[in-house]
XYZ file of C-alpha atoms in Angstrom:
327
model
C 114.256 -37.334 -183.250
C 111.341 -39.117 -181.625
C 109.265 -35.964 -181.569
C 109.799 -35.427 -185.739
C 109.278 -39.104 -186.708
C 106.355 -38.879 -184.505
C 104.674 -35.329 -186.483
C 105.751 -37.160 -190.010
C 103.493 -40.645 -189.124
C 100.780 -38.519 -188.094
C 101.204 -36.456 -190.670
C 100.668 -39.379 -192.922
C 98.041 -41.025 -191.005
C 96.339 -37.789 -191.538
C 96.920 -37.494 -195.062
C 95.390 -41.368 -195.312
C 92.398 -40.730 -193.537
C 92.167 -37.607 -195.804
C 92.811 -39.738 -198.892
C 90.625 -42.110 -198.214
C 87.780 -40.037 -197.381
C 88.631 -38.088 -200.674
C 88.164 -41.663 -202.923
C 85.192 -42.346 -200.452
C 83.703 -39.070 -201.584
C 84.438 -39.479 -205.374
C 82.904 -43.102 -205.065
C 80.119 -42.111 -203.500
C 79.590 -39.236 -206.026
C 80.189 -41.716 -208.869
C 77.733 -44.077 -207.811
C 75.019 -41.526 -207.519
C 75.505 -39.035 -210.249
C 73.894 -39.524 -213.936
C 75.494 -42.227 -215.416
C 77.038 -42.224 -219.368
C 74.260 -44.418 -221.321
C 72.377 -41.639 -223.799
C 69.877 -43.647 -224.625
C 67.823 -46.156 -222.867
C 68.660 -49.857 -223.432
C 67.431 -53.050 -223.078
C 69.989 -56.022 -222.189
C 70.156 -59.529 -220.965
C 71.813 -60.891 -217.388
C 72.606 -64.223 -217.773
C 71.939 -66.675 -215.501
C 74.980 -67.246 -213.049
C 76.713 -63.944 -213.892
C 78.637 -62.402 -210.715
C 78.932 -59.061 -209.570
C 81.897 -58.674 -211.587
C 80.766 -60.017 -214.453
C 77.860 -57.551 -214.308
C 79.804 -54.867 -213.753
C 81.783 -55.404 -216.695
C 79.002 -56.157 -219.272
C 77.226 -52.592 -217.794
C 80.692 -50.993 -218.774
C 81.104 -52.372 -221.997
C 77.447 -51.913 -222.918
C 77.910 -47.666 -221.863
C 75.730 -48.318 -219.063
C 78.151 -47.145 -216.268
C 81.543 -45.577 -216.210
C 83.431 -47.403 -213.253
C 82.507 -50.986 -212.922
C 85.252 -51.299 -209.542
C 82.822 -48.134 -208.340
C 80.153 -50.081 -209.136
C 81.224 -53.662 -207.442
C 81.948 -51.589 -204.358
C 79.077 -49.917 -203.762
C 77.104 -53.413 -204.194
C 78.832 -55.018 -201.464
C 78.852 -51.695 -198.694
C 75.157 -52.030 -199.754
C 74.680 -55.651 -199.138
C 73.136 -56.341 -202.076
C 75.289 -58.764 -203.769
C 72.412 -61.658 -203.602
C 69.787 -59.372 -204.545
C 70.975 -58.956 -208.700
C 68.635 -61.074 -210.442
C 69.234 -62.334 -213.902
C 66.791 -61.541 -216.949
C 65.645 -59.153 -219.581
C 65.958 -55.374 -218.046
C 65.210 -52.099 -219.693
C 67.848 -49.490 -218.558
C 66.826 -45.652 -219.045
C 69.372 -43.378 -220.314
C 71.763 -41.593 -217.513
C 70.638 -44.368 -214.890
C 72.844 -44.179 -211.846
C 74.740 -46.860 -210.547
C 73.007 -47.096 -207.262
C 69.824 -46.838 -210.035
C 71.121 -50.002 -211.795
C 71.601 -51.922 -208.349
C 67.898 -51.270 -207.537
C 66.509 -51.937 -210.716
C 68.464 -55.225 -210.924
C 67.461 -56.291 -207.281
C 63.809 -55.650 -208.483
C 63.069 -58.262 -210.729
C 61.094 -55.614 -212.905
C 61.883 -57.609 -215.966
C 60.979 -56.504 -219.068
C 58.102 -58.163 -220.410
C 57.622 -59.569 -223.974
C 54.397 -60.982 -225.395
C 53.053 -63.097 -228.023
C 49.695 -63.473 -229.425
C 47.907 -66.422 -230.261
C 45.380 -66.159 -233.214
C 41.822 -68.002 -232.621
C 41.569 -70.585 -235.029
C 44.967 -72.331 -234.988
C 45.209 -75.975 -234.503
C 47.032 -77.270 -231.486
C 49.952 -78.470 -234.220
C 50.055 -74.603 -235.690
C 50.338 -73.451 -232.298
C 53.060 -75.385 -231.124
C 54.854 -73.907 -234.089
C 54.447 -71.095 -233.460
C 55.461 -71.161 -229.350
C 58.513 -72.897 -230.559
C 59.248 -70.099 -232.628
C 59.137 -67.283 -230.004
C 62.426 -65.414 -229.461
C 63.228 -65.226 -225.870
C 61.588 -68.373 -224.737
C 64.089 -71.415 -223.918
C 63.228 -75.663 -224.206
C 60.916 -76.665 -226.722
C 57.468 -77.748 -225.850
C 57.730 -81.431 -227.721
C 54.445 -82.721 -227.306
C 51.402 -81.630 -229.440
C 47.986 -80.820 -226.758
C 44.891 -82.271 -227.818
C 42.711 -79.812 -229.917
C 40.779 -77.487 -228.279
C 42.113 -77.483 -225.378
C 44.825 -73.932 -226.083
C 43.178 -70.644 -225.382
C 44.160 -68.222 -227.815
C 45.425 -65.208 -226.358
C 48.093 -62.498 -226.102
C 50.279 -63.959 -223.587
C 53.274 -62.100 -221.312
C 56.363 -63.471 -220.736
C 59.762 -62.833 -219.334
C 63.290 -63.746 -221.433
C 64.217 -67.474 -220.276
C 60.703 -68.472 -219.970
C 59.651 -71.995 -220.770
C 58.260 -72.793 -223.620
C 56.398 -76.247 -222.453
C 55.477 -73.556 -219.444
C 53.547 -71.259 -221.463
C 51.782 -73.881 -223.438
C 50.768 -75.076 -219.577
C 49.523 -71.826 -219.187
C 47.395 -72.286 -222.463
C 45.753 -74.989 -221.272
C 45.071 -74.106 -217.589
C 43.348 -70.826 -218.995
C 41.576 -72.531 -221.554
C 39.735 -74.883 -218.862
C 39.352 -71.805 -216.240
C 37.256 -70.344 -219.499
C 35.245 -72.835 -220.632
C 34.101 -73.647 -216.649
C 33.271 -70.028 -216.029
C 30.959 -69.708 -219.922
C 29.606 -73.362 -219.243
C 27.719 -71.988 -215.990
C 26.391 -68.961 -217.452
C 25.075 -70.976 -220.771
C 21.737 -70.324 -222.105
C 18.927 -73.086 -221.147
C 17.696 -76.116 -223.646
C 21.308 -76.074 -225.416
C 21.534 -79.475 -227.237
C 25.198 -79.728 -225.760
C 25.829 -82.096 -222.873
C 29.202 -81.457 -221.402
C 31.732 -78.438 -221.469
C 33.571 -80.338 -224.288
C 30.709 -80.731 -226.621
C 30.861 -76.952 -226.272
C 34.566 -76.187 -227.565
C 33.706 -78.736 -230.267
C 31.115 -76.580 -231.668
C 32.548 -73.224 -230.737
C 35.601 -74.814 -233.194
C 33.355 -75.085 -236.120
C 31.522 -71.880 -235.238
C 35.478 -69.951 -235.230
C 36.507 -71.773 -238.422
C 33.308 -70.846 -240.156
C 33.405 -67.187 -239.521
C 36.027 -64.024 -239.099
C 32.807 -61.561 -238.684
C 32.808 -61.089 -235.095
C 29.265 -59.789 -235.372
C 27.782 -62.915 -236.593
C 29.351 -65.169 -234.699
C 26.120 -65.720 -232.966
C 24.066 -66.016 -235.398
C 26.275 -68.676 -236.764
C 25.765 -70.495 -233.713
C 22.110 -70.207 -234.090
C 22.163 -71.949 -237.347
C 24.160 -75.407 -235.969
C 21.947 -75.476 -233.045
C 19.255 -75.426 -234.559
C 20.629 -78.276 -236.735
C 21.584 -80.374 -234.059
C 17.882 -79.852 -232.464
C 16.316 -81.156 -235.114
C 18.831 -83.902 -236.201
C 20.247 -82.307 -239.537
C 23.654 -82.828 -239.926
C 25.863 -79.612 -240.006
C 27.268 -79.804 -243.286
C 30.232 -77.483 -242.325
C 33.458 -77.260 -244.910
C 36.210 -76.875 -241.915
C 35.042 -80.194 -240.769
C 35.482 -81.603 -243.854
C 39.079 -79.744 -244.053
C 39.942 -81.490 -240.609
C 39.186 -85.019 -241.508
C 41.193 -84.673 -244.648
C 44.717 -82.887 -242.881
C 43.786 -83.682 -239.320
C 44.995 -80.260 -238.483
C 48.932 -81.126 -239.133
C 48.757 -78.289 -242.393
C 46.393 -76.370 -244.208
C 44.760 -78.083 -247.319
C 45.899 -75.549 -249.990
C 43.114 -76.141 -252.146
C 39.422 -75.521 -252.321
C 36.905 -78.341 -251.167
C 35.317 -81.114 -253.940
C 32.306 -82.831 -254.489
C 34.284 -85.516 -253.518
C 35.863 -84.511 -250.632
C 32.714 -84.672 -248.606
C 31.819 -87.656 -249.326
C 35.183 -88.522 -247.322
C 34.655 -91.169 -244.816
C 35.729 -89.833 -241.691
C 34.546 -89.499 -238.489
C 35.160 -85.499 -238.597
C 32.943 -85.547 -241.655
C 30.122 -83.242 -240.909
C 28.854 -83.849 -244.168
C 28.469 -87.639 -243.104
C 27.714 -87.799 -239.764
C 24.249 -86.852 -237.642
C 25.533 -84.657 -234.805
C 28.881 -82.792 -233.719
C 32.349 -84.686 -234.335
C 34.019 -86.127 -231.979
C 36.210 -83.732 -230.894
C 37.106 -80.101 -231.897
C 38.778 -79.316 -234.708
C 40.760 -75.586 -233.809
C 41.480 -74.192 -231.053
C 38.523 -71.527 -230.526
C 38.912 -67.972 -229.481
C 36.370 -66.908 -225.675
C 34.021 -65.334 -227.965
C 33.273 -68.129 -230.045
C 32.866 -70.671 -227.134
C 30.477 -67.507 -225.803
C 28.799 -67.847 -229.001
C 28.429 -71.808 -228.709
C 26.959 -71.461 -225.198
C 24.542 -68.381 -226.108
C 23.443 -68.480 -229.783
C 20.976 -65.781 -230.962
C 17.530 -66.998 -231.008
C 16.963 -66.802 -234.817
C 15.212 -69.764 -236.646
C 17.981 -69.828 -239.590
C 19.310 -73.245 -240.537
C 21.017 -72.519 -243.676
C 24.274 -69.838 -244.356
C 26.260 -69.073 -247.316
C 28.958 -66.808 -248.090
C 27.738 -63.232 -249.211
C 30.760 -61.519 -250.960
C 31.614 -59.252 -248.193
C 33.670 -61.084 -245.655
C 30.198 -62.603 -243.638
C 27.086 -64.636 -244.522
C 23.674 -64.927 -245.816
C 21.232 -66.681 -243.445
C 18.485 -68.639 -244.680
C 15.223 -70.004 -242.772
C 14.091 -72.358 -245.747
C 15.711 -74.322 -248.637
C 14.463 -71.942 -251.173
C 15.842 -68.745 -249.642
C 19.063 -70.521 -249.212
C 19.432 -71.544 -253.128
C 18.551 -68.311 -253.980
C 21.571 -67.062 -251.581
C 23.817 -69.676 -252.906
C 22.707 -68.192 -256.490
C 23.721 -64.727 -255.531
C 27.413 -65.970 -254.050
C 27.975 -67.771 -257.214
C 27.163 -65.398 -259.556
C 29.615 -62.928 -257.319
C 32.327 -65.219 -257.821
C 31.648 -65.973 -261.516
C 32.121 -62.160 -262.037
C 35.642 -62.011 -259.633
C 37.198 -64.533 -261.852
């Protein structure tokens, strides 16, 4: 009696041990092989989700098969503290030992948004707090000039008062590096003085091609004490950048009087009035060596340059005559 209960518990002790290596085998199999998703996918791990949880949004989403498979082979890996939350791109068939690794990674996937030169500090903030992806709201407006326009990566839960920070640091980092590579005899005294003008010189031209010779023409302005007459300025002291005018300039509207007022005053204003792109502050700190003092639109998009009153009215003639035959 002994002998035959003792061949039926081994017998089942072997058919355990064979049991369980079976599952062990099919587990292992299942976490390795090709996995169900067709086509790659991108999808969001919240902050705070468990291995579980994880596990059952993968299954749900098609990305794996057998989400107890899955939670197993996570914690005979040690890797339960290694699955980072964010924004992850899964390719199609990834494995489950694949998803494990690419979760433990931190390989994110990585958005972007662009920041047009030109904007004012109050347009860009706008715009930040209109990114999808981004989290918190970046409240308080920077002072103008001091955003560096940009394309600018990001992961999903990023801050948004954290990427403005990141504006402003790179704007400073660029406008240190240009200011000690300027060209000699500038009539600008600081770093600032710089952005201020490289903000008229951005708002005053989309050509990048004559964005130096743009410069040119205010420089040699401010050398020899002419005020710089420039329309955005005027446009600046009358919205003071919080929303685009919406109308064409007056007569009237330079004789506006504001401290902005270009028009009015002898020398740059007192601060900028955009936020200017690196080429333009390039521009302000290495103008072409022309002797031009006067521009006016041409018709095509960019400007005719002038040396002398008298080339300039003809120039003015031309553009009005261009627009007289538009309309």
């Amino acid at each position: 009696m002994f002998l035959r209960l003792f061949r039926i518990g081994f017998a089942l002790i072997v058919l355990a041990a064979l049991g369980v290596g079976a599952l062990g085998i099919y587990g292992y199999n299942a976490f390795e092989r090709a996995g169900p998703l067709e086509q790659d996918k991108t999808l969001v791990i919240a902050r705070g989700t468990g291995v579980a949880g994880i596990a059952q949004q993968l299954r749900d989403e098609g990305v794996l098969r057998e989400p107890l498979v899955f939670r197993a082979g996570v914690e005979l890996l040690g890797r339960s503290r290694d699955l980072r939350a964010g924004e992850y791109a899964f390719p199609a068939a990834i494995s489950q030992r694949g998803i494990v690794d690419l979760l433990s990674s931190g390989k994110t996937v990585m958005r972007r948004v662009t920041i047009p030169e030109g904007l004012t500090s109050q347009e860009i903030l706008a715009l930040v707090n209109g990114v999808d992806g981004l989290v918190g709201e970046a409240k308080d407006v920077p002072p103008e000039g001091s955003l560096l326009p940009e394309t600018y990566h990001f992961s999903y839960g990023d801050d948004r008062a954290a990427l403005v920070g990141r504006m402003q640091a790179d704007m400073r980092a660029m406008v240190t590096e240009l200011w000690e590579n300027r060209a000699e005899d500038l009539p600008l005294n600081t770093p600032e003085e710089a952005v201020v003008l490289a903000s008229i010189i951005e708002k005053e031209t989309g050509v990048a091609a004559e964005r130096d010779v743009v410069a040119s023409v205010f420089v040699n302005r401010l050398r020899q004490g002419m005020k710089l007459q420039s329309d955005p300025t005027v446009v600046f002291a009358l919205t003071e950048g919080k929303a685009p005018l919406g109308r064409a300039l007056t007569r009237k509207d330079w004789q506006v009087d504001h401290p902005y007022n270009t028009y009015r005053i002898e020398a740059l204003p007192p601060g900028p009035i955009a936020n200017p792109g690196r080429a333009a502050v390039e521009a302000a700190l290495n103008p072409a060596e022309t002797k031009f003092i006067f521009f006016v639109a041409d018709g095509s998009g960019g400007h005719a340059f002038a040396e002398t009153l008298k080339q300039h009215n003809r120039n003015v003639a031309r553009w009005r005559k261009i627009k007289a035959d538009s309309e």
